Amino acid sequence: MTIIKSILPALMLVMLASCQSRSDDKPYLGTWVQLTKQNGAYVIFQPCGLDNRLMRISEQSVYELLPSEENKSTLQDIKPEGEGYVLNGKSGSRYVFTWENKAKGIAVWKIAHAASDPVSEIVFVDSLHMHDFKTVKEKGCEGELSEEAGTINELLRPLVSDYTVAQTAKGDANNDGIEDQLVILNHKSEQDPELYESLIRNDTEGVNRPAILFLGQGGGKFQLTFRNDKLIPSKLFSQNERQVSYEQVSVNKGNIQFTTIEDPRGGGTILRKVKYSFSYNAAEKSWSLKQAEISYIPYKQKPDTHVFAADKLGGPKAIRDFNVYQFSPAKYVNNESNSFFMK
């Protein structure tokens, strides 16, 4: 026992050093979301009608989604500099990465899109840590979620100028004995294939399909509880060249569930069925991921089904903040025959 106690600290140091070296190899890679400091704390600030600023960094390029436009730079080289790294673009762009707080995934990026441009110093958080920060929406935005009770038509009217109602699921979402409704919207561009294709051409996530939950207040009145534009996948998303051919949502006794079936666009025969289940937490008055189920359905063969509890997928995730594009259980399935579906 004494010998074991004496070697444990050394083993832990070796393991820590090993993990550290892997994480330090290319820390600039991945997706980064801008942070804004409010009242002395960092938050993810969502401006009215504009996108959150983010960057996706690969070894070949930098893609930037700016509040009202996008930018892509092909990289010429990546070099260490001081305690960080410099990413030089072929067009003269320059991105300098330095950690501010590595444990929290916070980094400072100094960015110039051309040699003659002034340098902007912006704080970002990596996507693995972004859910640790509060999202704050700019106040007074058009279409901002109303806290007033009303009919569903009254509450939907300011939110659907670019959308049509795709489907509605009715049931008791929060176990209070009053019927609630979950409404799924389709973007109007889905009715125009040429326009829809143009909108997703440079977007790995496709066109958003908002899910909006209305809690019943009795007397035909409802209250808008949450809207999530990343809960239901778009009909078509370009990154993996697949399309959603079927979707179903249900609300029943404190549970919200949605299911999709995805077809490969390249003519493959293996479909993918994904089912997410969320359960109501009365103490927090929110719905959190309970489990995810993924099935591969080969043509005329028995489905290959895998079920993952929330703790196997990184812990419960609130439905309000759930992002289906960042949280696919497919990466946990070790099945080479289905590898073309992997993220």
Short mmCIF file of C-alpha atoms in Angstrom, two decimals:
data_model
loop_
_atom_site.label_atom_id
_atom_site.label_comp_id
_atom_site.label_asym_id
_atom_site.label_seq_id
_atom_site.Cartn_x
_atom_site.Cartn_y
_atom_site.Cartn_z
CA MET A 1 0.00 0.00 0.00
CA THR A 2 2.87 2.39 0.84
CA ILE A 3 4.47 1.74 -2.56
CA ILE A 4 1.17 2.40 -4.35
CA LYS A 5 0.67 5.68 -2.45
CA SER A 6 4.18 6.78 -3.37
CA ILE A 7 3.82 6.17 -7.12
CA LEU A 8 0.29 7.57 -7.54
CA PRO A 9 1.38 11.25 -7.59
CA ALA A 10 4.01 10.44 -10.21
CA LEU A 11 1.48 8.60 -12.35
CA MET A 12 -0.95 11.51 -12.10
CA LEU A 13 1.76 13.93 -13.19
CA VAL A 14 2.61 11.76 -16.19
CA MET A 15 -1.07 11.52 -17.17
CA LEU A 16 -1.53 15.28 -16.72
CA ALA A 17 1.54 16.02 -18.82
CA SER A 18 0.27 13.68 -21.52
CA CYS A 19 -3.17 15.35 -21.64
CA GLN A 20 -1.56 18.77 -21.51
CA SER A 21 0.66 18.08 -24.49
CA ARG A 22 -2.28 16.87 -26.56
CA SER A 23 -4.42 19.89 -25.75
CA ASP A 24 -1.54 22.30 -26.33
CA ASP A 25 -0.65 20.92 -29.76
CA LYS A 26 -2.90 23.15 -31.89
CA PRO A 27 -5.14 25.06 -29.47
CA TYR A 28 -6.30 27.56 -32.09
CA LEU A 29 -8.24 24.93 -34.10
CA GLY A 30 -12.02 24.68 -33.78
CA THR A 31 -14.96 27.05 -33.47
CA TRP A 32 -14.74 30.30 -31.49
CA VAL A 33 -17.61 32.55 -30.35
CA GLN A 34 -17.17 36.20 -29.37
CA LEU A 35 -17.48 37.19 -25.72
CA THR A 36 -18.57 40.61 -24.46
CA LYS A 37 -17.93 41.93 -20.97
CA GLN A 38 -21.01 43.20 -19.11
CA ASN A 39 -20.96 44.23 -15.46
CA GLY A 40 -17.49 42.78 -15.08
CA ALA A 41 -18.37 39.32 -16.45
CA TYR A 42 -18.10 37.77 -19.90
CA VAL A 43 -21.36 36.94 -21.72
CA ILE A 44 -22.33 35.93 -25.26
CA PHE A 45 -24.16 39.00 -26.50
CA GLN A 46 -26.85 38.57 -29.17
CA PRO A 47 -27.53 41.84 -31.05
CA CYS A 48 -30.90 42.59 -32.65
CA GLY A 49 -31.25 41.01 -36.08
CA LEU A 50 -27.54 40.20 -36.36
CA ASP A 51 -25.43 37.08 -35.99
CA ASN A 52 -23.10 36.33 -33.12
CA ARG A 53 -19.54 36.77 -34.31
CA LEU A 54 -17.74 33.45 -34.62
CA MET A 55 -14.72 31.88 -36.30
CA ARG A 56 -14.08 28.33 -37.52
CA ILE A 57 -10.36 27.62 -37.72
CA SER A 58 -8.86 24.71 -39.68
CA GLU A 59 -5.26 24.13 -40.70
CA GLN A 60 -6.09 25.44 -44.17
CA SER A 61 -8.43 28.36 -43.61
CA VAL A 62 -10.25 30.77 -41.29
CA TYR A 63 -14.00 31.22 -41.76
CA GLU A 64 -15.53 34.22 -40.00
CA LEU A 65 -19.22 34.86 -39.48
CA LEU A 66 -19.42 38.59 -38.77
CA PRO A 67 -22.59 40.33 -37.50
CA SER A 68 -23.78 41.21 -41.01
CA GLU A 69 -21.40 39.44 -43.40
CA GLU A 70 -18.93 36.56 -43.68
CA ASN A 71 -15.26 36.32 -44.52
CA LYS A 72 -12.96 33.44 -45.46
CA SER A 73 -9.16 33.50 -45.54
CA THR A 74 -6.95 30.75 -46.96
CA LEU A 75 -3.94 30.27 -44.69
CA GLN A 76 -0.37 30.48 -45.90
CA ASP A 77 1.33 29.35 -42.69
CA ILE A 78 0.89 29.01 -38.92
CA LYS A 79 3.80 29.87 -36.64
CA PRO A 80 4.32 30.01 -32.86
CA GLU A 81 5.00 33.51 -31.52
CA GLY A 82 5.71 34.17 -27.85
CA GLU A 83 2.98 32.43 -25.85
CA GLY A 84 0.64 32.15 -28.83
CA TYR A 85 0.42 31.51 -32.54
CA VAL A 86 0.25 33.61 -35.70
CA LEU A 87 -1.97 32.50 -38.58
CA ASN A 88 -0.99 34.28 -41.80
CA GLY A 89 -3.44 34.39 -44.68
CA LYS A 90 -2.41 34.34 -48.34
CA SER A 91 -4.26 37.61 -48.96
CA GLY A 92 -2.38 39.46 -46.20
CA SER A 93 -4.80 38.69 -43.39
CA ARG A 94 -3.31 37.97 -39.98
CA TYR A 95 -4.76 36.26 -36.89
CA VAL A 96 -2.79 36.18 -33.62
CA PHE A 97 -3.97 33.73 -30.95
CA THR A 98 -3.15 33.97 -27.21
CA TRP A 99 -4.85 32.29 -24.25
CA GLU A 100 -6.44 34.61 -21.68
CA ASN A 101 -7.87 31.82 -19.52
CA LYS A 102 -7.14 28.37 -20.88
CA ALA A 103 -9.16 26.53 -18.21
CA LYS A 104 -12.29 28.44 -19.30
CA GLY A 105 -11.49 28.27 -23.02
CA ILE A 106 -11.06 32.06 -23.32
CA ALA A 107 -8.58 33.44 -25.85
CA VAL A 108 -7.66 36.84 -27.23
CA TRP A 109 -7.49 37.09 -31.02
CA LYS A 110 -5.81 40.04 -32.76
CA ILE A 111 -7.29 40.22 -36.26
CA ALA A 112 -6.44 42.22 -39.39
CA HIS A 113 -8.07 41.25 -42.68
CA ALA A 114 -5.40 42.99 -44.76
CA ALA A 115 -1.89 44.28 -44.20
CA SER A 116 -3.17 47.87 -44.26
CA ASP A 117 -6.12 47.24 -41.92
CA PRO A 118 -6.10 48.27 -38.26
CA VAL A 119 -5.80 45.40 -35.78
CA SER A 120 -8.93 44.44 -33.84
CA GLU A 121 -8.44 42.74 -30.47
CA ILE A 122 -11.43 40.48 -29.69
CA VAL A 123 -12.08 37.98 -26.91
CA PHE A 124 -13.52 34.60 -27.93
CA VAL A 125 -14.46 31.37 -26.16
CA ASP A 126 -14.05 27.96 -27.78
CA SER A 127 -17.27 26.09 -28.57
CA LEU A 128 -16.52 23.41 -25.94
CA HIS A 129 -16.89 26.04 -23.20
CA MET A 130 -19.49 28.39 -24.70
CA HIS A 131 -22.35 26.86 -22.69
CA ASP A 132 -20.56 27.97 -19.52
CA PHE A 133 -21.41 31.58 -20.42
CA LYS A 134 -24.78 33.30 -20.27
CA THR A 135 -26.33 34.45 -23.56
CA VAL A 136 -27.72 37.98 -23.26
CA LYS A 137 -30.06 39.29 -25.96
CA GLU A 138 -30.15 42.96 -26.83
CA LYS A 139 -33.26 44.53 -25.35
CA GLY A 140 -36.02 46.02 -27.46
CA CYS A 141 -35.53 43.77 -30.51
CA GLU A 142 -38.39 43.40 -32.96
CA GLY A 143 -39.96 39.98 -32.46
CA GLU A 144 -38.56 39.67 -28.94
CA LEU A 145 -40.29 36.93 -26.95
CA SER A 146 -43.33 38.30 -25.21
CA GLU A 147 -43.94 37.62 -21.53
CA GLU A 148 -47.61 38.54 -21.96
CA ALA A 149 -50.28 35.85 -22.20
CA GLY A 150 -52.34 35.64 -25.37
CA THR A 151 -53.64 33.31 -28.04
CA ILE A 152 -51.03 31.43 -30.03
CA ASN A 153 -51.86 33.44 -33.16
CA GLU A 154 -51.34 36.70 -31.25
CA LEU A 155 -47.98 35.54 -29.87
CA LEU A 156 -46.77 34.08 -33.16
CA ARG A 157 -47.69 37.05 -35.35
CA PRO A 158 -44.55 39.19 -34.71
CA LEU A 159 -42.26 36.17 -35.01
CA VAL A 160 -43.21 34.56 -38.31
CA SER A 161 -42.71 37.17 -41.04
CA ASP A 162 -40.23 34.87 -42.82
CA TYR A 163 -41.75 31.55 -41.72
CA THR A 164 -44.77 29.30 -42.08
CA VAL A 165 -46.11 26.91 -39.45
CA ALA A 166 -44.90 23.40 -40.26
CA GLN A 167 -46.54 21.45 -37.45
CA THR A 168 -47.92 21.73 -33.93
CA ALA A 169 -47.65 19.19 -31.10
CA LYS A 170 -50.13 19.44 -28.22
CA GLY A 171 -49.73 17.97 -24.73
CA ASP A 172 -48.90 18.73 -21.11
CA ALA A 173 -45.24 19.80 -21.26
CA ASN A 174 -44.82 20.83 -17.61
CA ASN A 175 -47.22 18.46 -15.79
CA ASP A 176 -49.62 21.17 -14.61
CA GLY A 177 -52.72 19.62 -16.14
CA ILE A 178 -53.13 22.33 -18.80
CA GLU A 179 -52.54 21.66 -22.50
CA ASP A 180 -49.45 23.26 -24.04
CA GLN A 181 -48.31 23.55 -27.66
CA LEU A 182 -44.94 23.18 -29.37
CA VAL A 183 -44.89 24.90 -32.78
CA ILE A 184 -42.31 24.13 -35.50
CA LEU A 185 -41.74 26.71 -38.25
CA ASN A 186 -40.36 26.35 -41.77
CA HIS A 187 -38.46 29.14 -43.48
CA LYS A 188 -40.39 30.41 -46.51
CA SER A 189 -37.34 29.79 -48.71
CA GLU A 190 -38.07 26.05 -48.47
CA GLN A 191 -40.88 26.66 -50.98
CA ASP A 192 -38.30 27.93 -53.50
CA PRO A 193 -35.64 25.20 -54.10
CA GLU A 194 -33.28 27.54 -55.96
CA LEU A 195 -33.38 30.18 -53.23
CA TYR A 196 -33.08 27.55 -50.50
CA GLU A 197 -29.99 26.00 -52.11
CA SER A 198 -28.37 29.44 -52.39
CA LEU A 199 -29.00 30.18 -48.71
CA ILE A 200 -27.32 26.99 -47.50
CA ARG A 201 -24.47 26.88 -50.00
CA ASN A 202 -21.96 28.38 -47.56
CA ASP A 203 -23.70 27.36 -44.35
CA THR A 204 -22.94 24.03 -42.65
CA GLU A 205 -26.18 24.17 -40.67
CA GLY A 206 -28.69 25.08 -43.36
CA VAL A 207 -31.73 27.30 -42.81
CA ASN A 208 -33.07 27.41 -39.26
CA ARG A 209 -36.37 25.74 -38.36
CA PRO A 210 -37.46 27.36 -35.08
CA ALA A 211 -39.20 25.39 -32.32
CA ILE A 212 -41.39 27.53 -30.02
CA LEU A 213 -43.07 26.29 -26.85
CA PHE A 214 -46.28 27.91 -25.61
CA LEU A 215 -47.38 26.98 -22.07
CA GLY A 216 -51.14 26.98 -21.51
CA GLN A 217 -52.47 29.48 -18.98
CA GLY A 218 -56.10 28.40 -19.16
CA GLY A 219 -59.01 30.08 -20.93
CA GLY A 220 -57.39 29.69 -24.35
CA LYS A 221 -54.41 31.82 -23.33
CA PHE A 222 -50.76 30.82 -23.62
CA GLN A 223 -47.35 32.19 -22.64
CA LEU A 224 -44.35 31.93 -24.94
CA THR A 225 -41.77 30.02 -22.89
CA PHE A 226 -38.82 29.53 -25.23
CA ARG A 227 -37.76 29.69 -28.85
CA ASN A 228 -34.84 27.58 -30.12
CA ASP A 229 -33.69 27.92 -33.73
CA LYS A 230 -31.17 25.04 -33.45
CA LEU A 231 -33.37 22.33 -31.91
CA ILE A 232 -34.84 20.94 -35.15
CA PRO A 233 -32.39 20.37 -38.04
CA SER A 234 -33.05 22.14 -41.33
CA LYS A 235 -34.54 20.21 -44.22
CA LEU A 236 -31.16 20.23 -45.90
CA PHE A 237 -27.72 21.00 -44.53
CA SER A 238 -24.71 21.05 -46.77
CA GLN A 239 -21.80 19.96 -44.56
CA ASN A 240 -22.68 16.27 -44.75
CA GLU A 241 -24.81 16.44 -47.88
CA ARG A 242 -27.88 14.93 -46.25
CA GLN A 243 -31.50 15.93 -45.99
CA VAL A 244 -34.24 15.48 -43.42
CA SER A 245 -37.06 13.52 -45.04
CA TYR A 246 -39.16 13.03 -41.90
CA GLU A 247 -39.57 14.77 -38.58
CA GLN A 248 -41.98 14.35 -35.70
CA VAL A 249 -42.34 16.21 -32.41
CA SER A 250 -44.44 15.22 -29.41
CA VAL A 251 -45.34 16.71 -26.02
CA ASN A 252 -46.66 14.47 -23.28
CA LYS A 253 -46.65 14.43 -19.45
CA GLY A 254 -43.53 16.47 -18.80
CA ASN A 255 -41.63 15.18 -21.83
CA ILE A 256 -40.71 16.75 -25.16
CA GLN A 257 -39.39 14.50 -27.89
CA PHE A 258 -38.38 15.01 -31.49
CA THR A 259 -37.40 12.47 -34.11
CA THR A 260 -35.82 12.92 -37.54
CA ILE A 261 -34.91 10.59 -40.37
CA GLU A 262 -32.05 11.73 -42.60
CA ASP A 263 -31.34 10.53 -46.14
CA PRO A 264 -27.91 10.72 -47.80
CA ARG A 265 -28.11 12.97 -50.86
CA GLY A 266 -25.47 11.00 -52.75
CA GLY A 267 -27.74 8.04 -53.41
CA GLY A 268 -26.74 5.87 -50.42
CA THR A 269 -29.20 3.42 -48.93
CA ILE A 270 -28.51 3.75 -45.18
CA LEU A 271 -30.90 6.13 -43.44
CA ARG A 272 -30.26 7.62 -40.01
CA LYS A 273 -33.00 8.02 -37.43
CA VAL A 274 -32.26 10.25 -34.44
CA LYS A 275 -34.57 10.70 -31.43
CA TYR A 276 -33.92 13.22 -28.63
CA SER A 277 -35.95 13.11 -25.39
CA PHE A 278 -36.17 15.98 -22.88
CA SER A 279 -37.78 15.80 -19.41
CA TYR A 280 -39.22 18.62 -17.31
CA ASN A 281 -37.37 19.75 -14.18
CA ALA A 282 -39.94 21.40 -11.90
CA ALA A 283 -37.32 23.02 -9.65
CA GLU A 284 -35.60 24.76 -12.56
CA LYS A 285 -38.76 25.12 -14.68
CA SER A 286 -36.89 23.87 -17.73
CA TRP A 287 -36.51 20.79 -19.92
CA SER A 288 -33.17 18.97 -20.06
CA LEU A 289 -31.87 16.25 -22.34
CA LYS A 290 -32.75 12.83 -20.94
CA GLN A 291 -31.40 10.60 -23.68
CA ALA A 292 -30.57 10.38 -27.38
CA GLU A 293 -31.28 7.38 -29.57
CA ILE A 294 -29.70 6.83 -32.97
CA SER A 295 -30.62 4.10 -35.44
CA TYR A 296 -29.00 3.23 -38.75
CA ILE A 297 -31.52 1.72 -41.14
CA PRO A 298 -29.89 -0.21 -44.01
CA TYR A 299 -32.12 -1.05 -46.98
CA LYS A 300 -34.24 -4.16 -46.18
CA GLN A 301 -32.18 -4.92 -43.07
CA LYS A 302 -32.75 -4.72 -39.34
CA PRO A 303 -31.97 -1.26 -37.84
CA ASP A 304 -28.81 -0.86 -35.77
CA THR A 305 -29.93 1.13 -32.70
CA HIS A 306 -27.85 2.82 -29.99
CA VAL A 307 -29.24 4.60 -26.90
CA PHE A 308 -27.21 7.18 -24.95
CA ALA A 309 -28.20 8.59 -21.56
CA ALA A 310 -27.49 12.28 -21.00
CA ASP A 311 -24.53 11.57 -18.69
CA LYS A 312 -22.84 9.67 -21.53
CA LEU A 313 -23.18 12.70 -23.77
CA GLY A 314 -21.57 15.27 -21.50
CA GLY A 315 -24.41 15.74 -19.03
CA PRO A 316 -27.94 17.22 -19.29
CA LYS A 317 -28.39 20.05 -21.77
CA ALA A 318 -31.26 22.53 -21.44
CA ILE A 319 -33.66 22.42 -24.38
CA ARG A 320 -33.59 26.23 -24.58
CA ASP A 321 -29.88 26.19 -25.48
CA PHE A 322 -29.69 22.81 -27.24
CA ASN A 323 -27.88 22.89 -30.61
CA VAL A 324 -28.48 19.77 -32.68
CA TYR A 325 -25.54 20.60 -34.97
CA GLN A 326 -23.03 20.62 -32.10
CA PHE A 327 -24.50 17.72 -30.17
CA SER A 328 -24.80 14.73 -32.48
CA PRO A 329 -24.68 11.30 -30.79
CA ALA A 330 -23.41 9.86 -34.09
CA LYS A 331 -19.82 10.47 -33.07
CA TYR A 332 -20.26 7.97 -30.24
CA VAL A 333 -21.25 5.13 -32.57
CA ASN A 334 -18.30 2.94 -33.57
CA ASN A 335 -19.56 1.46 -36.82
CA GLU A 336 -17.33 1.70 -39.87
CA SER A 337 -20.12 0.77 -42.28
CA ASN A 338 -21.93 3.93 -41.22
CA SER A 339 -18.86 6.16 -41.12
CA PHE A 340 -20.14 8.42 -43.90
CA PHE A 341 -22.78 9.65 -41.48
CA MET A 342 -20.27 10.55 -38.78
CA LYS A 343 -19.62 14.11 -37.73
#
